[in-house]
Amino acid sequence: MHFPVRRTFVSLIFLAASHLAFAQAPKTVFIEDLTWTELRDQVQAGKTTIIIPIGATEQSGPDVALGKHNVRVKILSQRIAEGLGNAFVAPVIAYVPEGNTAPPTSHMRFPGTITIPDDVFEKMLESAANSFKVHGFKNIVFLGDHGGYQNNIKKVVASLNKAWSGSPARAIVPPEYYASSSDGFAQILRQRGFRDDEIGTHAGLADTSLLLAVAPQMVRQDRLRSSQKLGLADGVYGGDPRRSSAELGQLGIDAIVSRTVAALKADTAAR
C-alpha cells in the first residue's frame, strides 16, 4: 500500500533532476557550446528557431582581416538570436563562392580568399538545413553577410520550402538583414553627410565601420588612417575607409539587428 507513495517520490526526484540538468545548461545561443542532450531538451521546450550564419573568407583591402564576414555575421547572429529569445545559432559557414581559380577572378585575385563552386555551396546549405529539420527545428533562418551569394540562398530557400511542403519546418531568408547592412546603412551614412564615393560597396567606409563596431582588432587602424586613398588594385571597391569609426558602425549594427529581429518575429508569428 506504500508503493504509490514510493513511485510518486521517485518521479519527483527524476523530475527535479531533469529540471536541474536543464537549468545547468550554459546560457548561450551557440549550439557549438551545448551538448546534444542540452540542445535536445531546449528544442523540446520550444526553442525551435535556428540561425545559419553565412560569412566568407575574402580580402577586404590591405587593412582588414580576411575573416571579416565570419566574425561579423557570428556576432550579429548572436544578437539577433538573443533578441528573438527562442533561437540558436549554428556554426558559421566560412567557405563560399568567391570567383574562379583558373584564371583567378573577383576576390580570388587576392591571397587568402577561399572559393567553392556555386552548386557545392547550395548543397551545403541544403544539407545543413535538412539536418536541423531532422532535429526538430521549425524555422531555419539563413543570414548571409556577403552580397555575392544572396541569390544562391534564395534559390536554396525556395527549393527547401517546396520539398518541406506540408511539414512544420520552413526555410527563411529575411531580406532585411542584408538590405540593412548594405543600402540601409549607406542611407544612414548619407544622412550624416558622407558621400557614396567614401561609403563604398566593399572595404569602404561603411564596410570597415561595421567591423570596427564589433571586432576592432581585425582592422589595422594606424596604417588605415595614414595611408593614401586605396582603389580597386588594393581590393577597395568604390569607397574610402580612412574615416571609418566604431561609432558610425554601431549605427549600422543597431539597424541590422533591430530590423532583422522585427522581421523574423512578424514572419514566424504569422505561421
PDB file of N, CA, C and O in Angstrom, residues 4 19 39 48 54-55 75 84 108 114 128 130 135 150 152 159 200 207 246 260:
ATOM      1  N   PRO A   4       2.500   3.331  -4.201  1.00  0.00           N
ATOM      2  CA  PRO A   4       2.177   4.569  -4.930  1.00  0.00           C
ATOM      3  C   PRO A   4       2.945   5.774  -4.404  1.00  0.00           C
ATOM      4  O   PRO A   4       3.394   6.623  -5.169  1.00  0.00           O
ATOM      5  N   HIS A  19      14.982  18.951 -14.307  1.00  0.00           N
ATOM      6  CA  HIS A  19      14.958  20.408 -14.289  1.00  0.00           C
ATOM      7  C   HIS A  19      16.326  20.977 -13.923  1.00  0.00           C
ATOM      8  O   HIS A  19      16.752  21.993 -14.468  1.00  0.00           O
ATOM      9  N   LEU A  39      20.857  20.576 -26.024  1.00  0.00           N
ATOM     10  CA  LEU A  39      20.158  21.126 -27.187  1.00  0.00           C
ATOM     11  C   LEU A  39      18.808  20.456 -27.369  1.00  0.00           C
ATOM     12  O   LEU A  39      17.791  21.118 -27.580  1.00  0.00           O
ATOM     13  N   THR A  48      12.766  26.535 -31.169  1.00  0.00           N
ATOM     14  CA  THR A  48      12.806  25.808 -32.447  1.00  0.00           C
ATOM     15  C   THR A  48      13.200  26.671 -33.651  1.00  0.00           C
ATOM     16  O   THR A  48      12.902  26.329 -34.785  1.00  0.00           O
ATOM     17  N   ILE A  54      26.111  32.879 -42.503  1.00  0.00           N
ATOM     18  CA  ILE A  54      26.964  32.628 -43.668  1.00  0.00           C
ATOM     19  C   ILE A  54      27.904  33.819 -43.826  1.00  0.00           C
ATOM     20  O   ILE A  54      27.457  34.957 -43.997  1.00  0.00           O
ATOM     21  N   GLY A  55      29.182  33.556 -43.754  1.00  0.00           N
ATOM     22  CA  GLY A  55      30.171  34.619 -43.880  1.00  0.00           C
ATOM     23  C   GLY A  55      30.875  34.544 -45.218  1.00  0.00           C
ATOM     24  O   GLY A  55      30.259  34.410 -46.270  1.00  0.00           O
ATOM     25  N   ILE A  75      28.625  37.522 -34.634  1.00  0.00           N
ATOM     26  CA  ILE A  75      28.200  38.450 -33.589  1.00  0.00           C
ATOM     27  C   ILE A  75      26.792  38.964 -33.857  1.00  0.00           C
ATOM     28  O   ILE A  75      25.951  39.041 -32.939  1.00  0.00           O
ATOM     29  N   LEU A  84      15.422  37.521 -30.430  1.00  0.00           N
ATOM     30  CA  LEU A  84      14.263  36.673 -30.697  1.00  0.00           C
ATOM     31  C   LEU A  84      13.841  35.916 -29.444  1.00  0.00           C
ATOM     32  O   LEU A  84      12.642  35.717 -29.201  1.00  0.00           O
ATOM     33  N   MET A 108      39.301  36.292 -55.722  1.00  0.00           N
ATOM     34  CA  MET A 108      40.334  35.256 -55.802  1.00  0.00           C
ATOM     35  C   MET A 108      41.659  35.799 -56.338  1.00  0.00           C
ATOM     36  O   MET A 108      42.681  35.120 -56.286  1.00  0.00           O
ATOM     37  N   ILE A 114      39.090  32.304 -50.230  1.00  0.00           N
ATOM     38  CA  ILE A 114      38.761  30.897 -50.490  1.00  0.00           C
ATOM     39  C   ILE A 114      37.449  30.846 -51.254  1.00  0.00           C
ATOM     40  O   ILE A 114      36.481  31.528 -50.889  1.00  0.00           O
ATOM     41  N   ALA A 128      22.712  21.367 -44.422  1.00  0.00           N
ATOM     42  CA  ALA A 128      22.664  21.907 -43.066  1.00  0.00           C
ATOM     43  C   ALA A 128      21.213  22.108 -42.631  1.00  0.00           C
ATOM     44  O   ALA A 128      20.828  21.739 -41.511  1.00  0.00           O
ATOM     45  N   ASN A 130      18.477  20.607 -43.749  1.00  0.00           N
ATOM     46  CA  ASN A 130      17.821  19.315 -43.542  1.00  0.00           C
ATOM     47  C   ASN A 130      18.263  18.660 -42.237  1.00  0.00           C
ATOM     48  O   ASN A 130      17.476  17.983 -41.572  1.00  0.00           O
ATOM     49  N   HIS A 135      16.302  17.431 -36.493  1.00  0.00           N
ATOM     50  CA  HIS A 135      16.454  17.588 -35.048  1.00  0.00           C
ATOM     51  C   HIS A 135      15.316  18.376 -34.393  1.00  0.00           C
ATOM     52  O   HIS A 135      15.383  18.656 -33.194  1.00  0.00           O
ATOM     53  N   GLN A 150      23.768  36.037 -52.397  1.00  0.00           N
ATOM     54  CA  GLN A 150      22.384  36.236 -51.942  1.00  0.00           C
ATOM     55  C   GLN A 150      21.382  35.469 -52.812  1.00  0.00           C
ATOM     56  O   GLN A 150      20.425  34.871 -52.292  1.00  0.00           O
ATOM     57  N   ASN A 152      21.976  32.719 -54.432  1.00  0.00           N
ATOM     58  CA  ASN A 152      22.130  31.293 -54.117  1.00  0.00           C
ATOM     59  C   ASN A 152      21.272  30.920 -52.909  1.00  0.00           C
ATOM     60  O   ASN A 152      20.618  29.873 -52.890  1.00  0.00           O
ATOM     61  N   SER A 159      13.783  26.019 -52.846  1.00  0.00           N
ATOM     62  CA  SER A 159      13.825  24.565 -53.050  1.00  0.00           C
ATOM     63  C   SER A 159      13.452  23.815 -51.778  1.00  0.00           C
ATOM     64  O   SER A 159      12.692  22.836 -51.806  1.00  0.00           O
ATOM     65  N   GLY A 200      31.269  53.542 -50.272  1.00  0.00           N
ATOM     66  CA  GLY A 200      31.753  52.364 -50.988  1.00  0.00           C
ATOM     67  C   GLY A 200      30.817  51.172 -50.919  1.00  0.00           C
ATOM     68  O   GLY A 200      29.773  51.195 -50.258  1.00  0.00           O
ATOM     69  N   ASP A 207      31.625  49.388 -44.810  1.00  0.00           N
ATOM     70  CA  ASP A 207      32.064  48.026 -44.509  1.00  0.00           C
ATOM     71  C   ASP A 207      33.034  48.005 -43.325  1.00  0.00           C
ATOM     72  O   ASP A 207      32.918  47.203 -42.392  1.00  0.00           O
ATOM     73  N   ALA A 246      34.039  53.117 -35.142  1.00  0.00           N
ATOM     74  CA  ALA A 246      33.124  52.212 -34.438  1.00  0.00           C
ATOM     75  C   ALA A 246      31.787  52.899 -34.157  1.00  0.00           C
ATOM     76  O   ALA A 246      30.739  52.250 -34.160  1.00  0.00           O
ATOM     77  N   THR A 260      16.079  43.104 -38.426  1.00  0.00           N
ATOM     78  CA  THR A 260      16.003  41.661 -38.678  1.00  0.00           C
ATOM     79  C   THR A 260      15.177  40.965 -37.613  1.00  0.00           C
ATOM     80  O   THR A 260      14.367  40.081 -37.918  1.00  0.00           O
TER      81      THR A 260
END
